[in-house]
Coordinates of C-alpha atoms and ligand atoms in Angstrom, one line a residue:
M1 CA 12.0 11.3 -6.9
Q2 CA 10.5 10.6 -10.3
K3 CA 9.8 13.8 -12.3
N4 CA 6.2 14.4 -13.1
K5 CA 6.9 17.2 -15.5
G6 CA 3.8 19.1 -16.5
H7 CA 1.8 18.0 -13.4
Q8 CA 0.8 20.4 -10.8
K9 CA 2.1 19.2 -7.5
V10 CA 1.1 19.7 -3.9
L11 CA 3.9 19.4 -1.3
I12 CA 3.0 17.7 2.0
L13 CA 5.5 18.4 4.7
D14 CA 5.6 15.5 7.1
F15 CA 5.7 16.4 10.8
G16 CA 5.4 12.8 11.9
G17 CA 1.6 12.4 12.5
Q18 CA -0.1 9.0 12.1
Y19 CA -2.5 10.1 9.3
N20 CA 0.2 11.5 7.0
Q21 CA 0.0 8.9 4.3
L22 CA -3.7 9.2 4.4
I23 CA -3.5 12.9 3.7
A24 CA -1.4 12.1 0.6
R25 CA -3.9 9.5 -0.5
R26 CA -6.8 11.9 -0.1
V27 CA -5.1 14.5 -2.2
R28 CA -4.3 11.9 -4.9
E29 CA -7.9 10.7 -4.8
Q30 CA -8.9 14.2 -5.9
K31 CA -6.7 13.7 -8.9
V32 CA -4.0 16.1 -7.7
Y33 CA -0.4 14.8 -7.5
C34 CA 1.4 15.2 -4.2
D35 CA 4.5 14.1 -2.4
L36 CA 5.0 13.5 1.3
L37 CA 8.4 14.9 2.2
P38 CA 10.2 15.4 5.5
Y39 CA 9.4 18.7 7.2
D40 CA 13.1 19.7 7.3
I41 CA 13.8 19.7 3.6
S42 CA 15.5 23.0 2.7
F43 CA 13.7 26.1 1.6
E44 CA 15.5 25.9 -1.7
K45 CA 14.1 22.4 -2.3
I46 CA 10.7 23.6 -1.5
K47 CA 11.0 26.4 -4.1
E48 CA 12.5 24.0 -6.6
Y49 CA 9.6 21.7 -6.1
A50 CA 7.3 24.5 -7.3
P51 CA 4.2 23.3 -5.5
I52 CA 0.7 24.8 -6.2
G53 CA 0.0 24.3 -2.5
I54 CA 1.7 23.2 0.7
I55 CA 0.1 21.1 3.5
F56 CA 1.7 20.8 6.9
T57 CA 0.7 17.5 8.5
G58 CA 0.0 16.7 12.1
G59 CA 2.7 15.4 14.4
P60 CA 3.3 14.3 18.0
N61 CA 5.2 17.4 19.3
S62 CA 4.3 20.6 21.0
V63 CA 5.4 23.7 19.1
Y64 CA 6.9 25.3 22.2
E65 CA 9.1 22.3 23.1
E66 CA 12.8 22.8 22.6
G67 CA 13.8 21.3 19.2
A68 CA 10.2 20.9 18.0
P69 CA 9.9 20.6 14.3
R70 CA 9.6 24.0 12.6
V71 CA 9.3 25.3 9.1
D72 CA 11.3 28.0 7.3
E73 CA 9.3 31.2 7.7
R74 CA 10.0 32.2 4.1
V75 CA 7.5 29.5 3.1
F76 CA 4.7 31.9 4.1
E77 CA 6.1 34.6 1.8
L78 CA 6.1 32.4 -1.3
G79 CA 2.5 33.3 -2.2
V80 CA 1.8 29.5 -2.3
P81 CA -1.3 28.5 -0.4
V82 CA -0.7 26.7 2.9
L83 CA -3.0 24.4 4.8
G84 CA -1.9 23.3 8.3
I85 CA -3.6 20.3 9.8
C86 CA -3.5 19.7 13.6
Y87 CA 0.2 20.2 14.6
G88 CA 0.6 22.0 11.2
C89 CA -2.1 24.5 12.3
Q90 CA -0.5 25.1 15.6
L91 CA 2.8 25.7 13.9
I92 CA 1.3 28.3 11.6
A93 CA -0.1 30.1 14.7
H94 CA 3.2 29.8 16.5
E95 CA 5.4 30.9 13.6
L96 CA 3.3 33.9 12.7
G97 CA 2.8 35.4 16.2
G98 CA -0.3 33.7 17.5
K99 CA -0.5 31.7 20.8
V100 CA -0.6 27.9 21.4
M101 CA -1.7 26.6 24.8
H102 CA -1.6 23.2 26.5
A103 CA -5.0 21.9 27.6
D104 CA -5.4 19.8 30.7
T105 CA -7.1 17.0 28.8
R106 CA -6.6 15.6 25.4
E107 CA -9.5 16.1 22.9
Y108 CA -9.9 12.9 21.0
G109 CA -12.6 11.6 18.8
K110 CA -15.7 12.9 17.1
C111 CA -16.6 16.4 17.9
E112 CA -19.3 18.9 16.9
I113 CA -18.0 21.9 15.0
E114 CA -19.4 25.1 13.6
Y115 CA -17.9 26.6 10.4
S116 CA -18.1 30.1 9.0
K117 CA -20.1 30.0 5.8
D118 CA -18.0 32.8 4.3
S119 CA -14.7 30.9 4.3
L120 CA -13.7 29.5 0.9
L121 CA -12.4 26.4 2.7
F122 CA -15.9 25.6 3.9
K123 CA -17.7 26.4 0.7
D124 CA -20.8 24.1 0.4
V125 CA -20.0 22.5 3.7
S126 CA -22.9 22.4 6.3
S127 CA -22.3 25.0 8.9
R128 CA -22.8 22.6 11.8
N129 CA -21.1 19.4 11.5
V130 CA -18.9 16.7 13.0
C131 CA -15.1 16.6 12.8
W132 CA -12.3 14.3 14.1
M133 CA -10.0 15.7 16.7
S134 CA -6.8 14.3 18.2
H135 CA -4.9 17.0 20.2
T136 CA -3.9 18.3 23.5
D137 CA -2.4 21.7 22.5
Y138 CA -4.7 24.2 20.9
V139 CA -4.5 27.6 19.3
S140 CA -5.7 30.2 21.8
E141 CA -4.9 33.3 19.8
V142 CA -4.6 33.6 16.1
P143 CA -1.9 35.7 14.5
A144 CA -2.5 39.3 13.5
G145 CA -4.3 39.4 10.1
F146 CA -6.0 36.0 10.7
R147 CA -9.6 35.3 11.6
I148 CA -11.3 32.4 13.2
T149 CA -13.5 30.3 10.8
A150 CA -14.6 27.4 13.0
T151 CA -15.1 26.6 16.6
T152 CA -15.9 23.7 18.8
K153 CA -17.0 23.6 22.5
T154 CA -13.4 23.2 23.7
C155 CA -11.5 24.6 20.8
P156 CA -11.8 28.4 20.3
A157 CA -9.9 28.4 17.0
A158 CA -10.7 25.1 15.4
A159 CA -10.0 26.7 12.0
F160 CA -8.5 30.1 11.1
E161 CA -7.3 31.8 8.0
N162 CA -5.7 34.7 6.3
S163 CA -7.4 34.5 2.9
D164 CA -5.3 37.3 1.4
K165 CA -2.2 35.3 2.1
K166 CA -4.0 32.0 1.4
I167 CA -2.9 30.6 4.7
Y168 CA -5.3 28.2 6.4
G169 CA -5.2 26.2 9.6
V170 CA -7.5 23.4 10.8
Q171 CA -7.1 21.8 14.2
F172 CA -9.2 18.7 13.1
H173 CA -8.3 16.0 10.7
T174 CA -9.9 16.6 7.3
E175 CA -8.3 13.4 5.9
V176 CA -10.1 11.0 8.3
H177 CA -13.5 9.7 7.2
H178 CA -15.0 10.6 10.6
T179 CA -14.7 14.2 9.7
A180 CA -18.0 14.7 7.8
E181 CA -17.3 16.5 4.5
G182 CA -13.6 16.4 5.1
E183 CA -13.1 15.5 1.5
K184 CA -15.1 18.6 0.5
I185 CA -12.8 20.8 2.6
L186 CA -9.7 19.3 1.1
H187 CA -11.3 19.7 -2.3
N188 CA -12.0 23.4 -1.6
F189 CA -8.4 23.9 -0.6
L190 CA -7.1 22.2 -3.7
F191 CA -9.4 23.5 -6.3
D192 CA -10.6 26.9 -5.0
V193 CA -7.5 28.0 -3.2
C194 CA -4.7 26.3 -5.0
K195 CA -6.5 26.3 -8.4
A196 CA -5.7 22.7 -9.1
D197 CA -6.7 21.3 -12.5
G198 CA -7.2 17.7 -11.2
D199 CA -5.5 16.1 -14.1
W200 CA -3.6 13.4 -12.1
T201 CA -5.2 10.3 -13.5
M202 CA -3.7 6.9 -14.1
S203 CA -4.2 7.1 -17.8
N204 CA -2.2 10.4 -17.9
F205 CA 0.4 8.7 -15.6
V206 CA 0.8 5.8 -18.0
A207 CA 1.0 8.0 -21.1
Q208 CA 3.6 10.3 -19.5
Q209 CA 5.7 7.5 -18.0
V210 CA 5.7 5.6 -21.3
E211 CA 6.9 8.7 -23.1
N212 CA 9.7 9.4 -20.5
L213 CA 10.7 5.8 -20.4
R214 CA 10.8 5.3 -24.1
E215 CA 13.6 7.8 -24.5
K216 CA 15.5 6.4 -21.5
L217 CA 15.2 2.7 -22.5
E218 CA 15.7 3.0 -26.2
G219 CA 18.3 0.4 -27.3
K220 CA 18.9 -0.7 -23.7
K221 CA 18.5 -4.1 -22.1
V222 CA 16.0 -4.4 -19.3
L223 CA 15.5 -7.3 -16.9
C224 CA 12.5 -7.9 -14.6
A225 CA 11.8 -10.7 -12.1
L226 CA 8.1 -11.6 -12.1
S227 CA 6.8 -13.1 -8.9
G228 CA 3.1 -13.2 -9.8
G229 CA 2.5 -10.4 -7.3
V230 CA 0.7 -7.1 -8.2
D231 CA 3.7 -4.7 -8.0
S232 CA 6.1 -6.6 -10.2
A233 CA 3.4 -7.5 -12.6
V234 CA 2.3 -3.9 -13.1
A235 CA 5.9 -2.6 -13.2
A236 CA 6.7 -5.2 -15.9
A237 CA 3.6 -4.3 -17.9
L238 CA 4.5 -0.6 -17.8
I239 CA 8.1 -1.1 -18.8
H240 CA 7.0 -3.4 -21.5
R241 CA 4.8 -0.7 -23.0
A242 CA 7.8 1.5 -23.3
A243 CA 10.6 -0.9 -24.0
G244 CA 8.9 -3.7 -25.9
D245 CA 11.2 -6.6 -26.6
N246 CA 14.1 -4.9 -24.9
L247 CA 12.5 -6.1 -21.7
T248 CA 13.1 -9.7 -20.6
C249 CA 11.0 -11.0 -17.7
V250 CA 12.1 -14.0 -15.7
F251 CA 9.6 -16.0 -13.8
V252 CA 10.8 -18.6 -11.4
D253 CA 8.1 -21.2 -10.7
H254 CA 9.2 -22.6 -7.3
G255 CA 6.2 -24.9 -7.3
L256 CA 4.7 -23.2 -4.3
L257 CA 2.2 -21.0 -5.9
R258 CA -1.6 -21.4 -5.7
K259 CA -3.6 -23.4 -8.2
G260 CA -3.5 -21.8 -11.7
E261 CA -1.1 -19.0 -10.8
A262 CA 2.0 -20.1 -12.7
E263 CA -0.2 -20.8 -15.8
E264 CA -1.8 -17.4 -15.4
V265 CA 1.6 -15.6 -15.5
V266 CA 2.5 -17.4 -18.7
S267 CA -0.9 -16.8 -20.3
V268 CA -1.1 -13.1 -19.3
F269 CA 2.5 -12.0 -19.8
G270 CA 3.7 -14.4 -22.4
E271 CA 0.6 -15.0 -24.6
K272 CA -1.6 -12.0 -24.1
L273 CA 1.0 -9.2 -23.7
K274 CA 3.5 -11.0 -25.8
M275 CA 6.4 -10.3 -23.5
N276 CA 9.8 -11.8 -23.7
L277 CA 9.1 -14.2 -20.9
I278 CA 11.5 -16.9 -19.5
K279 CA 9.7 -19.3 -17.3
I280 CA 12.0 -21.5 -15.2
D281 CA 10.4 -24.6 -13.8
A282 CA 12.3 -25.1 -10.6
K283 CA 9.7 -27.1 -8.8
E284 CA 11.8 -30.3 -8.4
R285 CA 14.7 -28.3 -7.1
F286 CA 12.8 -26.5 -4.4
L287 CA 10.9 -29.6 -3.3
S288 CA 14.0 -31.6 -3.0
R289 CA 15.8 -28.9 -0.9
L290 CA 12.7 -28.8 1.3
A291 CA 12.4 -32.5 1.8
G292 CA 12.5 -33.4 5.4
V293 CA 12.5 -29.8 6.6
S294 CA 9.8 -28.8 9.1
E295 CA 11.1 -25.7 10.8
P296 CA 9.4 -22.6 9.4
E297 CA 12.3 -20.3 9.5
K298 CA 14.5 -22.9 7.8
K299 CA 11.9 -23.4 5.1
R300 CA 11.8 -19.6 4.5
K301 CA 15.6 -19.4 4.3
I302 CA 16.0 -22.3 1.9
I303 CA 13.4 -20.9 -0.5
G304 CA 15.0 -17.4 -0.4
E305 CA 18.4 -18.8 -1.1
E306 CA 17.3 -21.2 -3.7
F307 CA 15.4 -18.5 -5.5
I308 CA 18.5 -16.3 -5.8
K309 CA 20.6 -19.3 -7.0
V310 CA 18.1 -20.2 -9.7
F311 CA 17.9 -16.6 -10.8
E312 CA 21.6 -16.2 -10.8
V313 CA 22.0 -19.0 -13.4
E314 CA 19.5 -17.3 -15.6
A315 CA 21.0 -13.9 -15.2
K316 CA 24.4 -15.2 -16.2
K317 CA 22.8 -16.6 -19.4
I318 CA 21.2 -13.2 -20.2
G319 CA 24.5 -11.4 -19.4
A320 CA 24.9 -7.7 -18.6
V321 CA 21.8 -5.5 -18.7
D322 CA 21.3 -1.8 -18.4
F323 CA 18.4 -1.8 -16.1
L324 CA 16.9 -4.0 -13.4
V325 CA 13.2 -3.4 -12.7
Q326 CA 12.0 -3.3 -9.1
G327 CA 8.3 -3.1 -8.1
T328 CA 9.0 -0.6 -5.3
I329 CA 5.8 1.5 -4.5
Y330 CA 5.3 4.7 -2.7
P331 CA 4.6 3.4 0.9
D332 CA 8.0 1.5 0.7
V333 CA 9.7 4.8 -0.2
I334 CA 8.0 6.8 2.5
E335 CA 8.7 4.1 5.1
S336 CA 12.3 4.1 4.2
G337 CA 12.5 7.5 5.8
K338 CA 13.5 10.3 3.6
G339 CA 11.7 9.5 0.4
V340 CA 14.8 10.1 -1.6
S341 CA 16.8 6.9 -1.8
A342 CA 15.9 3.7 -3.6
V343 CA 14.8 0.9 -1.4
I344 CA 15.0 -2.7 -2.4
K345 CA 11.9 -4.4 -1.2
S346 CA 12.4 -6.5 1.9
H347 CA 10.3 -9.2 0.2
H348 CA 13.1 -11.7 0.3
N349 CA 12.2 -13.2 -3.1
V350 CA 13.5 -10.2 -4.9
G351 CA 15.6 -8.5 -2.2
G352 CA 18.7 -10.4 -3.1
L353 CA 18.5 -10.0 -6.9
P354 CA 20.8 -7.0 -7.3
S355 CA 23.7 -9.0 -5.9
V356 CA 23.5 -11.6 -8.7
V357 CA 22.5 -9.5 -11.7
D358 CA 25.0 -7.6 -13.7
F359 CA 23.1 -4.3 -14.2
K360 CA 23.9 -0.6 -14.3
E361 CA 20.8 1.0 -12.8
I362 CA 17.7 0.0 -10.9
I363 CA 14.5 1.3 -12.4
E364 CA 11.4 1.7 -10.2
P365 CA 8.5 2.9 -12.4
L366 CA 5.9 2.7 -9.6
R367 CA 7.8 4.4 -6.8
D368 CA 5.5 7.4 -6.8
L369 CA 2.3 5.4 -6.5
F370 CA 0.1 4.1 -3.8
K371 CA -1.2 0.5 -4.0
D372 CA -4.7 1.5 -5.2
E373 CA -3.0 3.6 -8.0
V374 CA -0.8 0.7 -8.9
R375 CA -3.9 -1.4 -9.4
K376 CA -5.5 1.2 -11.6
V377 CA -2.3 1.5 -13.7
G378 CA -2.4 -2.3 -14.1
T379 CA -6.0 -2.2 -15.3
E380 CA -5.1 0.7 -17.7
L381 CA -2.4 -1.5 -19.1
G382 CA -4.8 -4.3 -19.8
L383 CA -3.9 -6.7 -16.9
P384 CA -6.9 -8.8 -15.8
D385 CA -8.5 -8.4 -12.4
T386 CA -7.1 -11.7 -11.2
V387 CA -3.7 -10.1 -11.4
V388 CA -4.4 -6.6 -10.2
R389 CA -6.8 -7.6 -7.5
R390 CA -4.6 -10.4 -6.3
Q391 CA -4.4 -10.9 -2.5
P392 CA -1.0 -10.4 -0.8
F393 CA 0.9 -13.7 -1.0
P394 CA 4.0 -14.5 0.9
G395 CA 7.3 -15.0 -1.0
P396 CA 7.8 -18.5 0.4
G397 CA 4.3 -19.4 -0.9
L398 CA 2.4 -22.4 0.1
A399 CA 5.5 -23.8 1.9
I400 CA 4.5 -21.7 5.0
R401 CA 0.9 -22.7 4.7
I402 CA 1.8 -26.4 5.1
M403 CA 2.9 -27.0 8.7
G404 CA 5.8 -29.3 8.9
E405 CA 7.3 -31.0 5.9
V406 CA 6.2 -29.9 2.4
T407 CA 5.3 -32.8 0.1
E408 CA 3.8 -33.0 -3.3
Q409 CA 0.7 -34.6 -1.9
K410 CA 0.1 -31.9 0.7
L411 CA 0.7 -29.3 -1.9
K412 CA -2.0 -30.8 -4.1
T413 CA -4.5 -31.0 -1.3
L414 CA -3.8 -27.5 -0.2
R415 CA -4.1 -26.1 -3.7
D416 CA -7.4 -27.8 -4.3
A417 CA -8.8 -26.7 -0.9
D418 CA -7.6 -23.2 -1.3
F419 CA -9.1 -23.0 -4.8
I420 CA -12.5 -24.0 -3.5
L421 CA -12.3 -21.4 -0.7
R422 CA -11.4 -18.7 -3.2
E423 CA -14.1 -19.7 -5.5
E424 CA -16.8 -19.7 -2.8
I425 CA -15.7 -16.4 -1.3
A426 CA -15.9 -14.8 -4.7
K427 CA -19.3 -16.3 -5.4
A428 CA -20.6 -14.9 -2.1
G429 CA -19.3 -11.5 -3.2
L430 CA -17.0 -11.3 -0.2
D431 CA -13.7 -11.1 -2.1
K432 CA -13.5 -7.3 -2.0
E433 CA -14.1 -6.9 1.8
I434 CA -11.8 -9.7 3.0
W435 CA -8.1 -8.8 3.0
Q436 CA -6.7 -12.3 2.7
Y437 CA -8.3 -15.7 2.7
F438 CA -6.5 -19.0 2.3
A439 CA -6.3 -22.6 3.5
V440 CA -3.6 -24.2 5.7
I441 CA -2.6 -27.8 6.2
T442 CA -1.9 -28.4 9.8
S443 CA 0.5 -30.8 11.3
T444 CA -2.3 -32.6 13.3
S445 CA -4.0 -35.6 11.8
T446 CA -7.4 -36.7 13.0
V447 CA -9.6 -39.6 12.5
G448 CA -12.6 -39.4 10.2
V449 CA -15.0 -41.8 8.5
M450 CA -15.7 -41.8 4.9
G451 CA -18.2 -44.3 3.5
D452 CA -17.5 -47.3 5.8
S453 CA -13.8 -46.8 6.2
R454 CA -11.7 -45.0 8.7
T455 CA -9.6 -42.1 7.5
Y456 CA -6.6 -40.4 9.2
E457 CA -5.6 -37.1 7.6
P458 CA -4.2 -33.7 8.5
V459 CA -6.7 -31.1 9.6
I460 CA -7.3 -28.4 7.1
A461 CA -7.7 -24.9 8.5
L462 CA -9.3 -21.9 6.8
R463 CA -8.0 -18.4 7.5
A464 CA -9.7 -15.2 6.4
V465 CA -9.0 -11.8 7.8
T466 CA -10.0 -8.2 7.3
S467 CA -7.3 -5.6 7.6
V468 CA -6.1 -2.3 6.2
D469 CA -2.4 -2.8 6.2
A470 CA -1.7 -6.4 7.5
M471 CA -0.2 -4.9 10.7
T472 CA -3.3 -5.7 12.6
A473 CA -6.1 -8.0 11.4
D474 CA -9.5 -9.3 12.5
W475 CA -10.8 -12.7 11.6
A476 CA -13.5 -12.3 9.0
K477 CA -17.1 -13.0 10.1
I478 CA -17.9 -15.1 7.0
P479 CA -21.6 -16.2 7.1
Y480 CA -22.1 -19.8 8.4
E481 CA -23.8 -20.8 5.1
V482 CA -20.7 -19.8 3.1
L483 CA -18.4 -21.7 5.5
E484 CA -20.7 -24.7 5.3
K485 CA -20.6 -24.7 1.5
I486 CA -16.8 -24.4 1.5
S487 CA -16.4 -27.1 4.1
S488 CA -18.6 -29.6 2.4
R489 CA -17.1 -28.9 -1.0
I490 CA -13.6 -29.4 0.3
I491 CA -14.5 -32.7 2.0
N492 CA -16.3 -33.9 -1.1
E493 CA -14.0 -32.7 -3.8
V494 CA -10.5 -32.8 -2.3
D495 CA -8.4 -35.9 -1.7
H496 CA -7.0 -36.4 1.8
A497 CA -9.4 -33.9 3.4
N498 CA -11.5 -35.2 6.4
R499 CA -11.8 -32.3 8.8
I500 CA -12.0 -28.5 8.3
V501 CA -11.6 -25.9 11.0
Y502 CA -11.9 -22.1 10.9
D503 CA -9.3 -19.9 12.5
I504 CA -11.0 -17.3 14.8
T505 CA -8.0 -15.4 16.0
S506 CA -7.1 -11.8 15.4
K507 CA -3.7 -10.3 14.8
P508 CA -2.3 -9.7 17.4
P509 CA -1.9 -12.1 19.1
A510 CA -1.8 -14.5 16.1
T511 CA -0.1 -13.6 12.8
I512 CA -2.0 -13.8 9.5
E513 CA 0.1 -16.6 8.2
W514 CA 0.5 -19.7 10.3
E515 CA 4.2 -19.9 9.9
Ligands
XMP1 P1 1.9 -12.0 9.1 O1 1.8 -13.5 8.9 O2 3.2 -11.6 9.6 O3 1.8 -11.4 7.7 O4 0.8 -11.5 9.9 C1 1.6 -10.1 7.3 C2 1.5 -10.0 5.8 O5 2.7 -10.3 5.2 C3 2.5 -11.4 4.3 N1 3.8 -12.2 4.5 C4 4.8 -12.2 3.6 N2 4.9 -11.5 2.5 N3 7.1 -12.5 2.1 C5 6.1 -11.7 1.7 O6 6.2 -11.0 0.7 C6 7.0 -13.2 3.3 O7 7.9 -13.9 3.6 C7 5.8 -13.0 4.0 N4 5.3 -13.6 5.2 C8 4.1 -13.0 5.4 C9 1.3 -12.1 4.8 O8 0.7 -12.9 3.7 C10 0.4 -11.0 5.2 O9 -0.2 -10.3 4.2

């Protein structure tokens, strides 16, 4: 874990609930730093962490099951405020002598709730309101010294507290938007109970990181692979601020990026930020390895391997370095399980780099940040919106958006069509609400007529999806007029385009990318 010396920190103990990352994000949104750590970290670690408050998350277990996750009771004696959410609240009741019961039916969804006006937790919250519930067990008796501060029709102790000991339990999910004023409740816990300062801002983060890194990187050689993606771009910009010319960035242009992207990397990082940037033009090399290859997995494999080979040659020229920069971000760390060990992103384009670079240590300046925070840091460091707001883009690039063999001509057609799609989506103001939007060249050719002549060209498909995490996605309901404009512009302005279709499948069953 990166040290955030000087910052107040909230410790979130993870009991395995589905909204746990969301709790951490909600705390960070209130400008309070927090970490999500496994519930079974030792009591010594908890003390050493020195939190200003502790949150227990929800989780799938029942407190009375054998082997159910528990917490060291001494946590309640630290004098540090505790907020238990859902399972976390049942755990408080269970550990401190209250009673938890199993209901016959699960309470799930929006639910009317009544709060006590005299609880600090519900300060300025309307006394009758709506909250989001998702539980079967419930607290039927609160521990001695506690009082009930909220009730619903089915839940006699929807919230309870011992304000002297600063221990609070809520059965509902404050972190979910369906809980009206959930943010305010969390705010009250953080600012009124934990006495947070709210000084976790991205400009403070940048200033502090740069100060820490300057010392660490002084006189050292640092190497970073730029992919054009948000994470590596922001990581490089941050390291650059601290290490200046000691940082060398290598950008391999595999010729499979979208229109204008390779040029943008050079213009932003080389010209504007004046970084030590080595651009390797490996277009020919990738295209010749891809010639005649149609099978998607084979294409992916070739590109991954080739990338490592190209990088290896450059790394040999650069020689030994002290640090290799990785754009790992917080969700990668949390998903790796324990939040303690470094993960190398599975993104195959950079995943293999450590094996070909002669380095002493990996440095991951963004490993404490969520994606939205990474974007803010990028803006803080002067990166343009086109870089920090960039859509997710697969490592193998346009090669997996061209069905079948990748050729120069298809690449050009795809780039031009994709550019028009992006331009029109932005003009229509839809770029913020659509998760990803791109064009695809299919492997089916159809007949068209242009002027007086017959044409026979591959169908171009447009794909646009809304999503929160790319695990599931819905096809975007782009207005017909916008689709019409995109279609007619592509047909009129792009060579080898004679038919456009729109993909109306969700994920699942389809994936976002076509290959
Ligand atoms: P699918 O197509 O599986 O994509 O629904 C989910 C998300 O992952 C992106 N994607 C990739 N990203 N390397 C990456 O870094 C890849 O090989 C790759 N393949 C798919 C895709 O764009 C979507 O956001």
